[in-house]
XYZ file of C-alpha atoms in Angstrom:
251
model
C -10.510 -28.145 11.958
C -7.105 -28.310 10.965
C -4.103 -28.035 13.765
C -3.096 -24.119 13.785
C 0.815 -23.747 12.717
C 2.920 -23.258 15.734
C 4.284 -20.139 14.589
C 0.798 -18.638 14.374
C 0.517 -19.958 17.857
C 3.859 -18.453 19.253
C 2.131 -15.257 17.435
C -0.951 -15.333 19.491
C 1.328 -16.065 22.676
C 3.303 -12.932 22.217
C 0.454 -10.609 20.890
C -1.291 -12.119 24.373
C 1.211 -11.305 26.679
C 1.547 -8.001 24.961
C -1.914 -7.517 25.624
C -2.180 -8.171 29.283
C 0.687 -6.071 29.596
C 3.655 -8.877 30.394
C 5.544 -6.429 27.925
C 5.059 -2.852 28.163
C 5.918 -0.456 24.362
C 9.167 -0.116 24.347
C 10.355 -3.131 26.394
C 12.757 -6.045 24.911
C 11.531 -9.104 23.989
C 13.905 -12.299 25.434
C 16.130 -14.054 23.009
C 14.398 -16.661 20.935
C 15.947 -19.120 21.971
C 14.326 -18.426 25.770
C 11.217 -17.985 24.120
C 11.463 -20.911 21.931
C 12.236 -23.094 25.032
C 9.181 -21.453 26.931
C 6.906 -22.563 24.059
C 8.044 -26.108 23.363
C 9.403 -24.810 19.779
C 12.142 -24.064 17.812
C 13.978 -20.852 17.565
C 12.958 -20.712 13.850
C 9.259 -20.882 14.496
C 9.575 -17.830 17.070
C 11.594 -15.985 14.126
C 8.893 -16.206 12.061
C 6.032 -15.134 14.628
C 7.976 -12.172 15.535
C 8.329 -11.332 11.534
C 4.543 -11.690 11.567
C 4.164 -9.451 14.508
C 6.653 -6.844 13.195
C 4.847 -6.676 10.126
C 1.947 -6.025 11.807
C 3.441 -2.983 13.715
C 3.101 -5.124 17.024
C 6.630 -5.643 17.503
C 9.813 -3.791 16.047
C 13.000 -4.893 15.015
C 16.647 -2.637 15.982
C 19.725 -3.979 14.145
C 22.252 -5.542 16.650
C 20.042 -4.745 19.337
C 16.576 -7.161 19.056
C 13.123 -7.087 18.801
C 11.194 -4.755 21.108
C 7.378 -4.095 21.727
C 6.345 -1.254 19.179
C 4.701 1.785 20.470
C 0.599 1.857 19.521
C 0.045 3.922 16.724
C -3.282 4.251 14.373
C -3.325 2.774 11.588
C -4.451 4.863 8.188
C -7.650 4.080 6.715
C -7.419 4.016 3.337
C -10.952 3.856 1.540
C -11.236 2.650 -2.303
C -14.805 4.006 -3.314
C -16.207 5.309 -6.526
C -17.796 8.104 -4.956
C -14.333 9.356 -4.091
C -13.261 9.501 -7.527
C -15.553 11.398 -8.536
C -14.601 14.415 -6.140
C -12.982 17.239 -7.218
C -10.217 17.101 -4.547
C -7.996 14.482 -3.754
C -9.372 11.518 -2.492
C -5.933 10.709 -0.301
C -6.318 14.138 1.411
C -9.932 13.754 1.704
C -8.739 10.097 3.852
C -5.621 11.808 5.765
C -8.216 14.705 6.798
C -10.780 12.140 8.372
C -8.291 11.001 10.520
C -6.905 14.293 11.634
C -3.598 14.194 9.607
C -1.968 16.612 6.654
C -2.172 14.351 3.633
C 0.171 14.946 0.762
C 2.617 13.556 -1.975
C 5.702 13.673 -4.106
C 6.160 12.763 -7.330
C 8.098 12.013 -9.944
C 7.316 11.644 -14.008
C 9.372 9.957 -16.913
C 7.710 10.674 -20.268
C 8.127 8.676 -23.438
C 9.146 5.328 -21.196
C 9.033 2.175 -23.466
C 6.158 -0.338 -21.733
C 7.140 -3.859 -20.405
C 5.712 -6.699 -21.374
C 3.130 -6.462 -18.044
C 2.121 -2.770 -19.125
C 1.198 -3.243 -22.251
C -1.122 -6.205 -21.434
C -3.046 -3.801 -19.147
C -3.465 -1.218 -21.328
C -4.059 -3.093 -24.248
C -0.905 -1.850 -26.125
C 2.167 -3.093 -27.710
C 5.162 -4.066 -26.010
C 7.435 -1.294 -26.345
C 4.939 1.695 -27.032
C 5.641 4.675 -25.492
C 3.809 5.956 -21.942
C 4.026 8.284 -19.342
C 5.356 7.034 -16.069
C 5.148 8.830 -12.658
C 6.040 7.241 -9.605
C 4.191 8.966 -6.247
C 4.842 8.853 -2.546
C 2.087 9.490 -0.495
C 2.515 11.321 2.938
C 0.792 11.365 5.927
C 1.835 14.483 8.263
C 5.010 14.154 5.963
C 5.510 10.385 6.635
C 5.708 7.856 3.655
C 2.676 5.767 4.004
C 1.648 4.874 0.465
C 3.221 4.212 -2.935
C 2.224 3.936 -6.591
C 3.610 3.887 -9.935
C 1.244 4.959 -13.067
C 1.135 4.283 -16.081
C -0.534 6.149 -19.490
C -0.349 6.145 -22.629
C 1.350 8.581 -24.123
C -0.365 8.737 -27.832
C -3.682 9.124 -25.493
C -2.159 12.569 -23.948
C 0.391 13.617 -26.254
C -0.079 17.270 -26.732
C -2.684 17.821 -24.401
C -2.210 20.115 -21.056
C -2.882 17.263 -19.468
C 0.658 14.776 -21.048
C 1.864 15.417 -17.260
C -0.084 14.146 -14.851
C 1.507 16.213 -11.756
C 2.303 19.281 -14.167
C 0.134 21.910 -15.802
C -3.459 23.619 -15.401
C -4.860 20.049 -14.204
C -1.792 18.602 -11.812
C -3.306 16.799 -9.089
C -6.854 16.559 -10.085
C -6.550 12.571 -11.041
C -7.087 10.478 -13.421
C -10.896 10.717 -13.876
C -11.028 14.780 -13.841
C -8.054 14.977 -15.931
C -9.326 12.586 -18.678
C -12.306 14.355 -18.728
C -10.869 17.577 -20.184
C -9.482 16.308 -23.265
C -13.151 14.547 -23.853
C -12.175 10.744 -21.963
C -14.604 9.970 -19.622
C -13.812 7.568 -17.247
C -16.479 4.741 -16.775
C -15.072 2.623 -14.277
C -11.829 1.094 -12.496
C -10.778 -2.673 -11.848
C -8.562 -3.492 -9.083
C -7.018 -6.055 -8.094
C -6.000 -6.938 -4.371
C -3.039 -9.229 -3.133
C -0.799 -9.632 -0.058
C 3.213 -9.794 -0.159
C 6.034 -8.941 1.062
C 7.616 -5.655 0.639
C 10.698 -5.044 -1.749
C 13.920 -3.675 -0.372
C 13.412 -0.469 -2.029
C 9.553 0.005 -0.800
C 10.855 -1.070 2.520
C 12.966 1.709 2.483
C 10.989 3.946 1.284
C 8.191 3.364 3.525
C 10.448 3.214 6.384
C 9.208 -0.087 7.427
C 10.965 -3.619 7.817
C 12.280 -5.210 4.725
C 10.120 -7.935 3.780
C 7.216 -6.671 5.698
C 3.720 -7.578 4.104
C 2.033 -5.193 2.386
C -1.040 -5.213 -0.087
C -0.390 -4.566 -3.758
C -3.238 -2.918 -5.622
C -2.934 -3.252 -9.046
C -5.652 -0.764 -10.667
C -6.745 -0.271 -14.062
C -9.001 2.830 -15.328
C -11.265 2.500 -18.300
C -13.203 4.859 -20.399
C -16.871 4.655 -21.246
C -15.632 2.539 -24.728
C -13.516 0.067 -23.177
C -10.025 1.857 -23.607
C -7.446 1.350 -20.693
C -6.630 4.888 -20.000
C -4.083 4.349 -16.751
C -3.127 1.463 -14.998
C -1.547 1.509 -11.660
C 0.796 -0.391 -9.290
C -0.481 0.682 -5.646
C 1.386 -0.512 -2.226
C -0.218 0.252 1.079
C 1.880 -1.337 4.076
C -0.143 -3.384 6.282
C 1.763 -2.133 9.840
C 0.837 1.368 8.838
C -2.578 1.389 6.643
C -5.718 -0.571 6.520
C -7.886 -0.870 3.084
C -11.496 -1.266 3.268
C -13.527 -0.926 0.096
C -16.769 1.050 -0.404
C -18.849 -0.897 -2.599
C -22.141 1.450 -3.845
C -25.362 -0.064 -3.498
C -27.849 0.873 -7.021
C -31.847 0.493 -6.118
């Protein structure tokens, strides 16, 4: 089995003295450089086992002041299920209510935007063709802990009530039950799952550390004939959310 990297085990040393209650939430962590010298490493290996732990929520870092033990807080379960799209609510504030917290969003839509290079690959159009971009915060008990940016087409919904996706008769109902009133019906959805680190301007959104890891959801919706009616960049940041997948079982 191969050696474990000593940052992962300076990781394990702080979660464990965390744990048994060496450090108490709220208390100050020694300088690296003590803790480095405890351990037998280097004060860049206990840098990047406290980055781990911070994004993680275990630890928190305060400019000019250090890294302290976080408070405990519960992380958001955030469930990806096709049962859930197929509600007539929202599936976020179906999630947010499960765990005993006010689930909401803000958003903000840019018709007629020209689609990248990236865009237009997922939804099977040309570079440069038009779509309708809206860019969502999602809130738990008002606090940022979700973002996504979608994408549609706009020939698909030009002229329809449904051209804004927040805005009309429909706002709010998604993309399935919105499609399905101008005749799209929604087959299925592909996503695709990755770790990284945060951007500065998600980090700031979210409120969380910059460079914090977070899992990137990119999600695709297709109709019953194949078409690419929405795709989706989705970040959910590790310290504050968990994603677990409900997969349906057919007999």
């Amino acid at each position: 089995m191969p050696e474990q990297p000593p940052y992962l085990r300076i990781a394990d040393e702080l979660r464990r003295r965390i744990v048994e209650h060496v450090w108490e939430p709220g208390d100050r962590l020694p300088s690296r450089s003590q803790i480095g010298q405890e351990c037998g490493v280097g004060e860049n290996v206990v840098r990047r086992a406290q980055e781990l732990l911070v994004s993680q929520g275990v630890l928190e870092g305060r400019a000019g002041s250090g890294t302290y033990v976080a408070e405990p807080r519960q992380r958001v379960r955030v469930v990806r299920s096709s049962a859930r799209e197929q509600t007539t609510g929202s599936p976020f504030r179906t999630d947010m209510k499960a765990v005993g917290r006010q689930g909401d969003w803000e958003s903000r839509t840019d018709a007629k935007v020209p689609a990248s290079a990236d865009i237009a690959t997922r939804l099977g159009i040309t570079e440069g063709e038009l779509c309708v971009r809206t860019a969502y915060e999602f809130l738990a008990n008002g606090r940022p802990v979700q973002l996504s940016t979608s994408w549609e087409p706009y020939d698909l919904t030009a002229g329809t009530l449904i051209v804004l996706p927040e805005g009309g008769p429909h706002a709010g109902q998604g993309v399935v039950n919105r499609m399905a009133t101008i005749g799209v019906t929604v087959s299925h959805s592909v996503e695709q799952p990755e770790p990284r680190q945060a951007t500065a301007e998600e980090a700031s959104l979210l409120g969380i550390q910059k460079a914090a890891l977070v899992t990137h959801i990119r999600r695709t919706y297709y109709s019953d004939e194949g078409r690419p009616v929405e795709t989706a960049d989705i970040v959910v940041p590790s310290a504050l959310c968990e994603v677990v997948y409900e997969i349906p079982i057919n007999r």
